[in-house]
mmCIF file of C-alpha atoms in Angstrom:
data_model
loop_
_atom_site.group_PDB
_atom_site.id
_atom_site.type_symbol
_atom_site.label_atom_id
_atom_site.label_comp_id
_atom_site.label_asym_id
_atom_site.label_seq_id
_atom_site.Cartn_x
_atom_site.Cartn_y
_atom_site.Cartn_z
ATOM 1 C CA MET A 1 -3.024 -10.723 3.209
ATOM 2 C CA ALA A 2 -2.410 -14.980 2.113
ATOM 3 C CA SER A 3 1.136 -16.017 2.882
ATOM 4 C CA ARG A 4 2.894 -15.485 -0.389
ATOM 5 C CA THR A 5 4.985 -18.978 0.366
ATOM 6 C CA VAL A 6 3.419 -21.699 -2.853
ATOM 7 C CA ASP A 7 4.999 -24.884 -3.004
ATOM 8 C CA LEU A 8 3.975 -25.887 -6.707
ATOM 9 C CA SER A 9 6.637 -27.924 -7.823
ATOM 10 C CA SER A 10 5.121 -30.951 -8.134
ATOM 11 C CA THR A 11 3.060 -30.283 -11.195
ATOM 12 C CA SER A 12 2.562 -33.448 -12.318
ATOM 13 C CA SER A 13 0.227 -34.626 -9.757
ATOM 14 C CA ILE A 14 -1.207 -31.269 -8.969
ATOM 15 C CA SER A 15 -2.376 -31.226 -13.267
ATOM 16 C CA ALA A 16 -4.288 -33.960 -11.788
ATOM 17 C CA VAL A 17 -6.610 -31.677 -10.123
ATOM 18 C CA HIS A 18 -9.890 -30.456 -11.765
ATOM 19 C CA PRO A 19 -8.683 -27.081 -12.589
ATOM 20 C CA GLU A 20 -11.740 -25.596 -11.530
ATOM 21 C CA VAL A 21 -11.360 -27.102 -7.742
ATOM 22 C CA PHE A 22 -8.429 -25.236 -7.677
ATOM 23 C CA ARG A 23 -9.825 -21.734 -9.721
ATOM 24 C CA THR A 24 -12.578 -22.390 -7.042
ATOM 25 C CA HIS A 25 -11.117 -23.732 -3.539
ATOM 26 C CA ILE A 26 -7.900 -21.605 -3.880
ATOM 27 C CA LEU A 27 -7.378 -19.071 -6.732
ATOM 28 C CA SER A 28 -10.387 -17.322 -5.707
ATOM 29 C CA ARG A 29 -8.886 -16.683 -1.990
ATOM 30 C CA LEU A 30 -6.012 -15.277 -2.194
ATOM 31 C CA ASP A 31 -4.525 -11.804 -2.874
ATOM 32 C CA GLY A 32 -3.256 -10.552 -5.939
ATOM 33 C CA PRO A 33 0.162 -10.336 -5.361
ATOM 34 C CA THR A 34 0.370 -14.075 -4.431
ATOM 35 C CA LEU A 35 -2.017 -14.721 -7.824
ATOM 36 C CA ALA A 36 0.971 -13.059 -9.167
ATOM 37 C CA SER A 37 2.983 -15.172 -7.310
ATOM 38 C CA ALA A 38 1.381 -18.617 -8.258
ATOM 39 C CA ALA A 39 1.370 -17.855 -11.352
ATOM 40 C CA ALA A 40 5.132 -17.748 -12.181
ATOM 41 C CA THR A 41 5.461 -21.349 -10.899
ATOM 42 C CA SER A 42 4.641 -23.031 -14.033
ATOM 43 C CA SER A 43 2.918 -22.758 -17.463
ATOM 44 C CA TYR A 44 0.677 -24.653 -15.987
ATOM 45 C CA PHE A 45 -0.525 -22.082 -12.646
ATOM 46 C CA HIS A 46 0.320 -19.153 -15.309
ATOM 47 C CA THR A 47 -2.512 -20.560 -17.558
ATOM 48 C CA LEU A 48 -4.986 -20.946 -14.810
ATOM 49 C CA CYS A 49 -4.083 -17.438 -12.456
ATOM 50 C CA SER A 50 -4.160 -15.165 -16.160
ATOM 51 C CA ASP A 51 -8.336 -15.708 -15.384
ATOM 52 C CA GLN A 52 -9.826 -12.811 -16.351
ATOM 53 C CA THR A 53 -12.618 -13.217 -13.869
ATOM 54 C CA LEU A 54 -9.570 -14.522 -10.921
ATOM 55 C CA TRP A 55 -8.819 -10.869 -11.426
ATOM 56 C CA ARG A 56 -11.661 -8.192 -11.826
ATOM 57 C CA GLN A 57 -12.380 -10.644 -8.388
ATOM 58 C CA ILE A 58 -9.235 -8.864 -6.771
ATOM 59 C CA SER A 59 -9.843 -5.553 -8.574
ATOM 60 C CA THR A 60 -13.173 -4.400 -7.562
ATOM 61 C CA ALA A 61 -12.521 -5.954 -3.894
ATOM 62 C CA THR A 62 -9.571 -4.043 -3.647
ATOM 63 C CA TRP A 63 -11.404 -0.877 -5.518
ATOM 64 C CA PRO A 64 -14.806 -0.814 -5.139
ATOM 65 C CA SER A 65 -15.601 2.417 -6.469
ATOM 66 C CA ILE A 66 -14.381 0.259 -10.128
ATOM 67 C CA ASN A 67 -17.823 -1.291 -10.476
ATOM 68 C CA ASP A 68 -19.289 1.385 -11.311
ATOM 69 C CA PRO A 69 -19.926 0.110 -15.760
ATOM 70 C CA ARG A 70 -17.931 3.301 -17.354
ATOM 71 C CA VAL A 71 -14.435 2.291 -15.662
ATOM 72 C CA LEU A 72 -15.669 -2.096 -15.788
ATOM 73 C CA ARG A 73 -16.204 -0.927 -19.807
ATOM 74 C CA LEU A 74 -12.989 0.510 -20.353
ATOM 75 C CA ILE A 75 -10.554 -2.243 -18.105
ATOM 76 C CA THR A 76 -11.853 -5.241 -20.087
ATOM 77 C CA SER A 77 -9.984 -2.678 -23.274
ATOM 78 C CA PHE A 78 -6.381 -2.877 -21.692
ATOM 79 C CA PRO A 79 -4.159 -5.255 -23.244
ATOM 80 C CA SER A 80 -4.527 -8.024 -20.378
ATOM 81 C CA GLY A 81 -7.752 -6.384 -18.966
ATOM 82 C CA PHE A 82 -7.995 -6.536 -15.813
ATOM 83 C CA ILE A 83 -4.228 -8.136 -14.742
ATOM 84 C CA SER A 84 -2.972 -5.049 -16.778
ATOM 85 C CA PHE A 85 -5.672 -2.636 -15.101
ATOM 86 C CA PHE A 86 -3.935 -4.095 -11.556
ATOM 87 C CA SER A 87 -0.361 -4.791 -12.433
ATOM 88 C CA ASP A 88 -0.592 -0.742 -12.727
ATOM 89 C CA SER A 89 -2.624 -0.115 -9.891
ATOM 90 C CA TYR A 90 -1.282 -1.654 -7.086
ATOM 91 C CA PRO A 91 2.391 -1.290 -6.576
ATOM 92 C CA LEU A 92 3.436 2.207 -5.681
ATOM 93 C CA PRO A 93 4.689 4.779 -9.044
ATOM 94 C CA ASP A 94 7.848 5.012 -9.217
ATOM 95 C CA PRO A 95 8.528 8.708 -7.024
ATOM 96 C CA ASN A 96 10.532 10.416 -9.390
ATOM 97 C CA PRO A 97 8.654 9.649 -13.307
ATOM 98 C CA PRO A 98 10.316 10.665 -16.477
ATOM 99 C CA SER A 99 8.928 14.085 -17.435
ATOM 100 C CA ILE A 100 6.444 12.883 -20.619
ATOM 101 C CA PRO A 101 5.700 16.307 -22.050
ATOM 102 C CA GLY A 102 6.100 15.315 -25.293
ATOM 103 C CA PRO A 103 2.180 13.353 -26.256
ATOM 104 C CA THR A 104 -0.873 14.885 -26.059
ATOM 105 C CA PRO A 105 -2.971 14.117 -23.214
ATOM 106 C CA PRO A 106 -6.479 12.229 -23.471
ATOM 107 C CA GLU A 107 -9.574 14.809 -23.798
ATOM 108 C CA LYS A 108 -9.487 13.346 -20.199
ATOM 109 C CA PHE A 109 -9.645 11.167 -17.089
ATOM 110 C CA ILE A 110 -10.902 9.570 -14.926
ATOM 111 C CA SER A 111 -10.271 9.165 -11.616
ATOM 112 C CA ALA A 112 -10.986 6.369 -9.171
ATOM 113 C CA VAL A 113 -11.520 6.844 -5.624
ATOM 114 C CA ASP A 114 -12.114 5.215 -1.950
ATOM 115 C CA LEU A 115 -11.703 6.171 1.804
ATOM 116 C CA TYR A 116 -11.211 3.620 3.791
ATOM 117 C CA TYR A 117 -11.015 3.621 8.317
ATOM 118 C CA ARG A 118 -10.608 0.497 9.912
ATOM 119 C CA GLY A 119 -10.751 -1.407 6.661
ATOM 120 C CA HIS A 120 -14.214 0.160 6.097
ATOM 121 C CA LEU A 121 -15.431 1.792 2.888
ATOM 122 C CA ILE A 122 -16.667 4.894 3.752
ATOM 123 C CA TYR A 123 -16.557 6.765 0.635
ATOM 124 C CA SER A 124 -15.929 5.795 -3.012
ATOM 125 C CA LYS A 125 -17.004 8.298 -6.065
ATOM 126 C CA VAL A 126 -15.864 7.536 -9.638
ATOM 127 C CA GLN A 127 -15.116 10.931 -11.725
ATOM 128 C CA GLU A 128 -14.070 11.829 -15.225
ATOM 129 C CA THR A 129 -12.272 14.990 -15.710
ATOM 130 C CA ALA A 130 -12.090 16.534 -18.401
ATOM 131 C CA ILE A 131 -9.185 18.352 -20.176
ATOM 132 C CA GLU A 132 -11.331 20.014 -23.956
ATOM 133 C CA THR A 133 -8.048 19.317 -27.040
ATOM 134 C CA GLY A 134 -10.505 19.461 -29.121
ATOM 135 C CA SER A 135 -10.553 21.768 -32.193
ATOM 136 C CA GLY A 136 -12.624 25.851 -32.967
ATOM 137 C CA SER A 137 -12.885 28.407 -31.243
ATOM 138 C CA GLU A 138 -14.121 27.328 -27.898
ATOM 139 C CA SER A 139 -12.259 24.335 -27.666
ATOM 140 C CA GLU A 140 -9.344 25.893 -28.633
ATOM 141 C CA LEU A 141 -10.743 29.383 -25.516
ATOM 142 C CA ALA A 142 -11.429 26.252 -22.760
ATOM 143 C CA SER A 143 -8.087 24.164 -23.673
ATOM 144 C CA GLY A 144 -6.274 27.478 -22.947
ATOM 145 C CA ARG A 145 -8.425 28.016 -19.244
ATOM 146 C CA PHE A 146 -7.554 24.651 -18.680
ATOM 147 C CA MET A 147 -3.697 24.457 -19.357
ATOM 148 C CA ASP A 148 -3.742 27.944 -17.423
ATOM 149 C CA SER A 149 -5.550 27.647 -14.613
ATOM 150 C CA PRO A 150 -4.550 26.347 -11.437
ATOM 151 C CA PHE A 151 -4.850 22.373 -11.806
ATOM 152 C CA ARG A 152 -7.541 20.657 -9.200
ATOM 153 C CA VAL A 153 -9.888 17.717 -8.991
ATOM 154 C CA ASP A 154 -12.711 18.258 -6.217
ATOM 155 C CA LEU A 155 -15.255 15.194 -5.718
ATOM 156 C CA LEU A 156 -17.578 16.997 -3.412
ATOM 157 C CA ASP A 157 -19.312 20.057 -3.767
ATOM 158 C CA PRO A 158 -18.712 23.638 -1.583
ATOM 159 C CA LYS A 159 -21.855 22.552 0.262
ATOM 160 C CA GLU A 160 -21.895 19.044 -0.517
ATOM 161 C CA THR A 161 -20.988 16.648 2.919
ATOM 162 C CA VAL A 162 -21.108 12.967 3.303
ATOM 163 C CA PRO A 163 -22.230 11.478 6.323
ATOM 164 C CA THR A 164 -19.998 8.068 7.762
ATOM 165 C CA LYS A 165 -20.540 6.121 10.536
ATOM 166 C CA LEU A 166 -17.912 7.418 12.547
ATOM 167 C CA ARG A 167 -18.148 9.433 16.201
ATOM 168 C CA TYR A 168 -16.137 12.679 17.127
ATOM 169 C CA PRO A 169 -15.962 11.269 20.909
ATOM 170 C CA GLY A 170 -15.575 13.650 21.934
ATOM 171 C CA GLY A 171 -12.642 14.722 25.400
ATOM 172 C CA ASN A 172 -8.952 14.648 23.399
ATOM 173 C CA TYR A 173 -9.235 15.864 20.122
ATOM 174 C CA GLU A 174 -5.305 15.464 19.701
ATOM 175 C CA SER A 175 -5.923 11.527 20.063
ATOM 176 C CA TRP A 176 -9.005 11.856 17.877
ATOM 177 C CA VAL A 177 -6.994 12.531 15.530
ATOM 178 C CA ARG A 178 -3.856 10.495 15.855
ATOM 179 C CA ASP A 179 -6.222 7.909 15.554
ATOM 180 C CA MET A 180 -7.782 9.248 12.774
ATOM 181 C CA GLU A 181 -4.365 9.655 10.906
ATOM 182 C CA GLU A 182 -3.157 6.509 11.801
ATOM 183 C CA ASN A 183 -6.349 3.997 10.263
ATOM 184 C CA THR A 184 -7.565 6.023 7.696
ATOM 185 C CA THR A 185 -6.333 4.843 4.002
ATOM 186 C CA LEU A 186 -7.068 6.304 0.894
ATOM 187 C CA ASN A 187 -6.792 4.245 -3.501
ATOM 188 C CA TRP A 188 -6.949 7.283 -6.136
ATOM 189 C CA VAL A 189 -6.052 5.300 -9.116
ATOM 190 C CA ILE A 190 -6.126 7.522 -12.058
ATOM 191 C CA ILE A 191 -6.840 5.989 -15.810
ATOM 192 C CA ASP A 192 -5.817 6.947 -18.795
ATOM 193 C CA PRO A 193 -8.318 5.682 -21.489
ATOM 194 C CA THR A 194 -6.470 6.655 -24.270
ATOM 195 C CA ARG A 195 -3.314 4.944 -23.322
ATOM 196 C CA LYS A 196 -4.745 2.304 -21.368
ATOM 197 C CA ARG A 197 -3.100 2.823 -18.296
ATOM 198 C CA SER A 198 -3.397 3.631 -14.830
ATOM 199 C CA ALA A 199 -1.839 4.558 -11.288
ATOM 200 C CA ASN A 200 -2.601 4.535 -8.067
ATOM 201 C CA VAL A 201 -0.687 8.074 -6.788
ATOM 202 C CA SER A 202 -2.040 8.276 -3.042
ATOM 203 C CA SER A 203 0.301 7.355 -0.057
ATOM 204 C CA ARG A 204 -2.663 5.431 0.949
ATOM 205 C CA ARG A 205 -1.853 5.771 4.559
ATOM 206 C CA ALA A 206 -1.756 9.255 5.389
ATOM 207 C CA VAL A 207 0.958 11.308 5.768
ATOM 208 C CA SER A 208 -0.503 14.243 7.914
ATOM 209 C CA ALA A 209 -3.166 15.307 9.988
ATOM 210 C CA GLN A 210 -3.728 19.457 11.714
ATOM 211 C CA ARG A 211 -7.004 21.352 11.874
ATOM 212 C CA ASN A 212 -8.112 24.160 9.151
ATOM 213 C CA TRP A 213 -8.576 26.890 11.956
ATOM 214 C CA VAL A 214 -10.367 28.788 9.184
ATOM 215 C CA THR A 215 -13.040 25.940 8.162
ATOM 216 C CA GLY A 216 -12.802 23.697 11.223
ATOM 217 C CA ASN A 217 -12.193 19.981 10.351
ATOM 218 C CA LEU A 218 -9.672 18.120 10.092
ATOM 219 C CA GLU A 219 -7.526 17.639 7.236
ATOM 220 C CA LEU A 220 -5.987 15.077 6.462
ATOM 221 C CA ARG A 221 -3.311 14.290 3.874
ATOM 222 C CA PHE A 222 -1.959 12.228 1.291
ATOM 223 C CA ALA A 223 0.944 12.007 -1.068
ATOM 224 C CA ALA A 224 3.487 11.077 -3.386
ATOM 225 C CA ALA A 225 6.530 13.018 -4.302
ATOM 226 C CA ALA A 226 5.725 13.364 -7.890
ATOM 227 C CA ALA A 227 9.497 15.510 -9.211
ATOM 228 C CA GLU A 228 12.016 16.938 -7.540
ATOM 229 C CA THR A 229 10.309 20.271 -7.584
ATOM 230 C CA ALA A 230 6.890 19.691 -7.493
ATOM 231 C CA GLY A 231 3.877 17.041 -5.425
ATOM 232 C CA VAL A 232 0.764 15.527 -6.583
ATOM 233 C CA THR A 233 -0.957 15.603 -3.116
ATOM 234 C CA GLU A 234 -4.926 14.341 -2.406
ATOM 235 C CA VAL A 235 -6.257 16.367 0.795
ATOM 236 C CA VAL A 236 -9.335 14.601 2.616
ATOM 237 C CA ALA A 237 -10.977 16.788 4.987
ATOM 238 C CA VAL A 238 -13.426 15.800 7.960
ATOM 239 C CA GLY A 239 -15.455 17.383 10.273
ATOM 240 C CA ALA A 240 -18.406 17.508 11.580
ATOM 241 C CA GLY A 241 -21.770 16.423 11.059
ATOM 242 C CA ASP A 242 -25.308 19.058 12.506
ATOM 243 C CA SER A 243 -25.368 17.466 15.767
ATOM 244 C CA TRP A 244 -21.645 18.055 16.634
ATOM 245 C CA LYS A 245 -20.528 22.221 16.453
ATOM 246 C CA GLU A 246 -16.373 22.309 15.965
ATOM 247 C CA VAL A 247 -15.665 25.528 18.517
ATOM 248 C CA ASP A 248 -16.336 22.649 21.176
ATOM 249 C CA GLU A 249 -14.334 19.568 21.155
ATOM 250 C CA GLU A 250 -16.071 18.669 24.193
ATOM 251 C CA VAL A 251 -18.558 17.068 22.198
ATOM 252 C CA GLY A 252 -18.940 14.504 20.393
ATOM 253 C CA GLY A 253 -21.022 13.643 16.846
ATOM 254 C CA GLU A 254 -21.074 12.469 14.180
ATOM 255 C CA VAL A 255 -18.419 12.714 11.266
ATOM 256 C CA HIS A 256 -18.749 13.622 8.179
ATOM 257 C CA VAL A 257 -16.386 13.998 4.391
ATOM 258 C CA ARG A 258 -16.556 17.282 3.717
ATOM 259 C CA ASP A 259 -13.698 17.229 1.049
ATOM 260 C CA VAL A 260 -11.749 15.129 -0.923
ATOM 261 C CA ARG A 261 -9.800 16.589 -3.766
ATOM 262 C CA LEU A 262 -6.904 15.565 -5.504
ATOM 263 C CA GLN A 263 -4.113 18.357 -6.757
ATOM 264 C CA VAL A 264 -1.319 19.458 -7.989
ATOM 265 C CA GLU A 265 1.212 21.662 -5.908
ATOM 266 C CA ASP A 266 4.805 23.665 -6.218
ATOM 267 C CA MET A 267 7.928 24.009 -4.327
ATOM 268 C CA GLU A 268 5.713 26.869 -2.866
ATOM 269 C CA GLY A 269 2.366 24.740 -1.874
ATOM 270 C CA LYS A 270 0.733 26.487 -4.412
ATOM 271 C CA CYS A 271 -1.009 24.603 -7.291
ATOM 272 C CA MET A 272 0.665 23.741 -10.732
ATOM 273 C CA ASN A 273 -1.330 24.909 -13.670
ATOM 274 C CA GLY A 274 -2.725 21.997 -15.753
ATOM 275 C CA LYS A 275 -0.300 22.215 -18.485
ATOM 276 C CA ASP A 276 2.623 21.223 -15.927
ATOM 277 C CA SER A 277 0.700 19.097 -13.986
ATOM 278 C CA LEU A 278 -0.604 16.695 -16.938
ATOM 279 C CA VAL A 279 2.893 16.470 -17.147
ATOM 280 C CA ILE A 280 3.924 15.002 -13.989
ATOM 281 C CA LEU A 281 0.361 12.786 -14.096
ATOM 282 C CA GLN A 282 1.333 11.732 -17.749
ATOM 283 C CA GLY A 283 4.885 10.875 -16.093
ATOM 284 C CA LEU A 284 2.975 8.759 -12.971
ATOM 285 C CA LEU A 285 0.746 6.732 -15.538
ATOM 286 C CA GLN A 286 3.621 6.138 -17.998
ATOM 287 C CA GLY A 287 6.210 6.194 -15.921
ATOM 288 C CA LYS A 288 7.831 2.504 -14.004
ATOM 289 C CA ARG A 289 6.437 0.522 -11.150
ATOM 290 C CA LEU A 290 7.862 0.472 -7.829
ATOM 291 C CA GLY A 291 8.187 -3.682 -6.527
ATOM 292 C CA ILE A 292 6.608 -4.893 -3.576
ATOM 293 C CA GLY A 293 8.924 -5.739 -0.664
ATOM 294 C CA GLU A 294 8.206 -7.644 2.655
ATOM 295 C CA GLU A 295 8.635 -3.960 4.554
ATOM 296 C CA GLU A 296 6.225 -1.979 2.262
ATOM 297 C CA GLU A 297 3.099 -5.037 3.108
ATOM 298 C CA ASP A 298 3.287 -4.618 6.629
ATOM 299 C CA ASP A 299 1.669 -1.523 6.350
ATOM 300 C CA GLU A 300 0.534 -1.128 2.809
ATOM 301 C CA GLY A 301 3.767 1.183 1.343
ATOM 302 C CA GLY A 302 2.275 3.761 4.301
ATOM 303 C CA ARG A 303 5.621 3.974 5.945
ATOM 304 C CA VAL A 304 8.163 4.217 3.073
ATOM 305 C CA MET A 305 5.401 6.428 1.043
ATOM 306 C CA LYS A 306 5.063 8.733 4.126
ATOM 307 C CA THR A 307 8.708 9.094 4.870
ATOM 308 C CA ARG A 308 9.880 10.208 1.204
ATOM 309 C CA TYR A 309 7.528 12.582 1.822
ATOM 310 C CA GLU A 310 9.014 13.988 5.029
ATOM 311 C CA GLU A 311 12.663 13.699 3.094
ATOM 312 C CA TYR A 312 10.235 16.373 0.255
ATOM 313 C CA VAL A 313 9.051 17.812 2.388
ATOM 314 C CA GLU A 314 12.247 19.142 3.835
ATOM 315 C CA ALA A 315 13.657 19.689 0.143
ATOM 316 C CA LYS A 316 10.749 21.994 0.331
ATOM 317 C CA LYS A 317 12.069 23.974 3.078
ATOM 318 C CA ARG A 318 15.673 24.085 2.223
ATOM 319 C CA TRP A 319 14.404 25.293 -1.303
ATOM 320 C CA ARG A 320 12.377 28.169 0.662
ATOM 321 C CA GLU A 321 15.196 28.861 2.623
ATOM 322 C CA ARG A 322 17.454 29.643 -0.086
ATOM 323 C CA LYS A 323 14.737 31.006 -1.794
ATOM 324 C CA GLU A 324 14.925 33.101 0.862
ATOM 325 C CA ARG A 325 18.525 34.020 0.984
ATOM 326 C CA ARG A 326 18.959 34.680 -3.093
ATOM 327 C CA GLU A 327 15.917 37.794 -2.126
ATOM 328 C CA ARG A 328 17.288 38.686 0.948
ATOM 329 C CA ALA A 329 20.969 38.540 -1.150
ATOM 330 C CA LYS A 330 19.209 41.043 -4.043
ATOM 331 C CA ASP A 331 17.926 43.204 -1.401
ATOM 332 C CA TYR A 332 20.844 43.669 0.169
ATOM 333 C CA GLY A 333 22.545 44.733 -3.504
ATOM 334 C CA PHE A 334 19.277 47.189 -4.594
ATOM 335 C CA MET A 335 20.175 48.553 -1.198
ATOM 336 C CA VAL A 336 23.602 49.156 -1.592
ATOM 337 C CA PHE A 337 23.938 50.413 -4.953
ATOM 338 C CA GLY A 338 21.031 52.785 -4.251
ATOM 339 C CA CYS A 339 23.478 54.585 -0.983
ATOM 340 C CA ALA A 340 26.669 54.180 -4.069
ATOM 341 C CA LEU A 341 24.100 56.656 -6.082
ATOM 342 C CA PHE A 342 22.995 58.337 -3.295
ATOM 343 C CA LEU A 343 26.593 59.253 -2.583
ATOM 344 C CA LEU A 344 27.847 59.817 -5.829
ATOM 345 C CA LEU A 345 24.860 62.537 -7.196
ATOM 346 C CA TRP A 346 25.603 64.226 -3.232
ATOM 347 C CA SER A 347 29.306 64.382 -4.692
ATOM 348 C CA LEU A 348 28.681 65.636 -8.094
ATOM 349 C CA ILE A 349 26.376 68.569 -6.745
ATOM 350 C CA LEU A 350 28.660 69.011 -3.567
ATOM 351 C CA PHE A 351 32.328 69.164 -5.828
ATOM 352 C CA ARG A 352 31.256 70.034 -8.805
#
């Protein structure tokens, strides 16, 4: 990442340099945060750094999936085009967004997803999710099913797999799991076409990695704690190609992407329904964004997000413990009531 220290105090002499020199040889080499810092130094550089071409280059380099023509056309309709899109999508969203049940949900939202391993793109896709809020009996029925059904966005069909250039070397499976957890990154940008807002709802770096013993796949979790009682989770499952049988960990082989999905989970780990999930997603889209601190820059916010996720997991654990205590107390109360009723009945029989 380019240095963020920009000394542009002598603008009188700098303005003598042709603007195209800055655009071509300097500004085009900066990353988004550095370009934003340069824009804040003076009105002259604010004008130079507001070039949509620069921000388009930065945005498509950060999120290759948005090269999809549908997304590019949509971003140009944002209030400030690619500048608005980047300022929405690059910073981490507020982990405790406001609940926004009031606004009518959009007819659809768009997911732009990019998966990397050690900085190399291994999977990229854009997918539209229809919410079906139109009028008419059939549409109302479909809308009702969406709102009441578990909310989940699947990018791959159940039998679909995506080959990669990754290989499981064989031998030390746990070491490979740690490597995948530390070096796999995911950007999942959701876009509201109606309100022209976007948000990256992924933790970027994995917050956990474990083997699914039913499927044999390695599941990497990326998450954004989105409320005190719910969390937005992305799951990426990678597994064997035809040459690697999961039952034999000593045999290496090609690694395929087998599942990429987004879901909103409650404190019990269950998928929330469409209605409640949309409230949380709209809160992330319309809520504030967090600033980029030096600590977060070192690993793209991964350390911060993982800490938040661990705190969220602890909160879920405490919630489950409280729920179990309440249920035990309820069971004990019913048992005492049953015993008292039994003794009362026998007393009436014996002493009548």
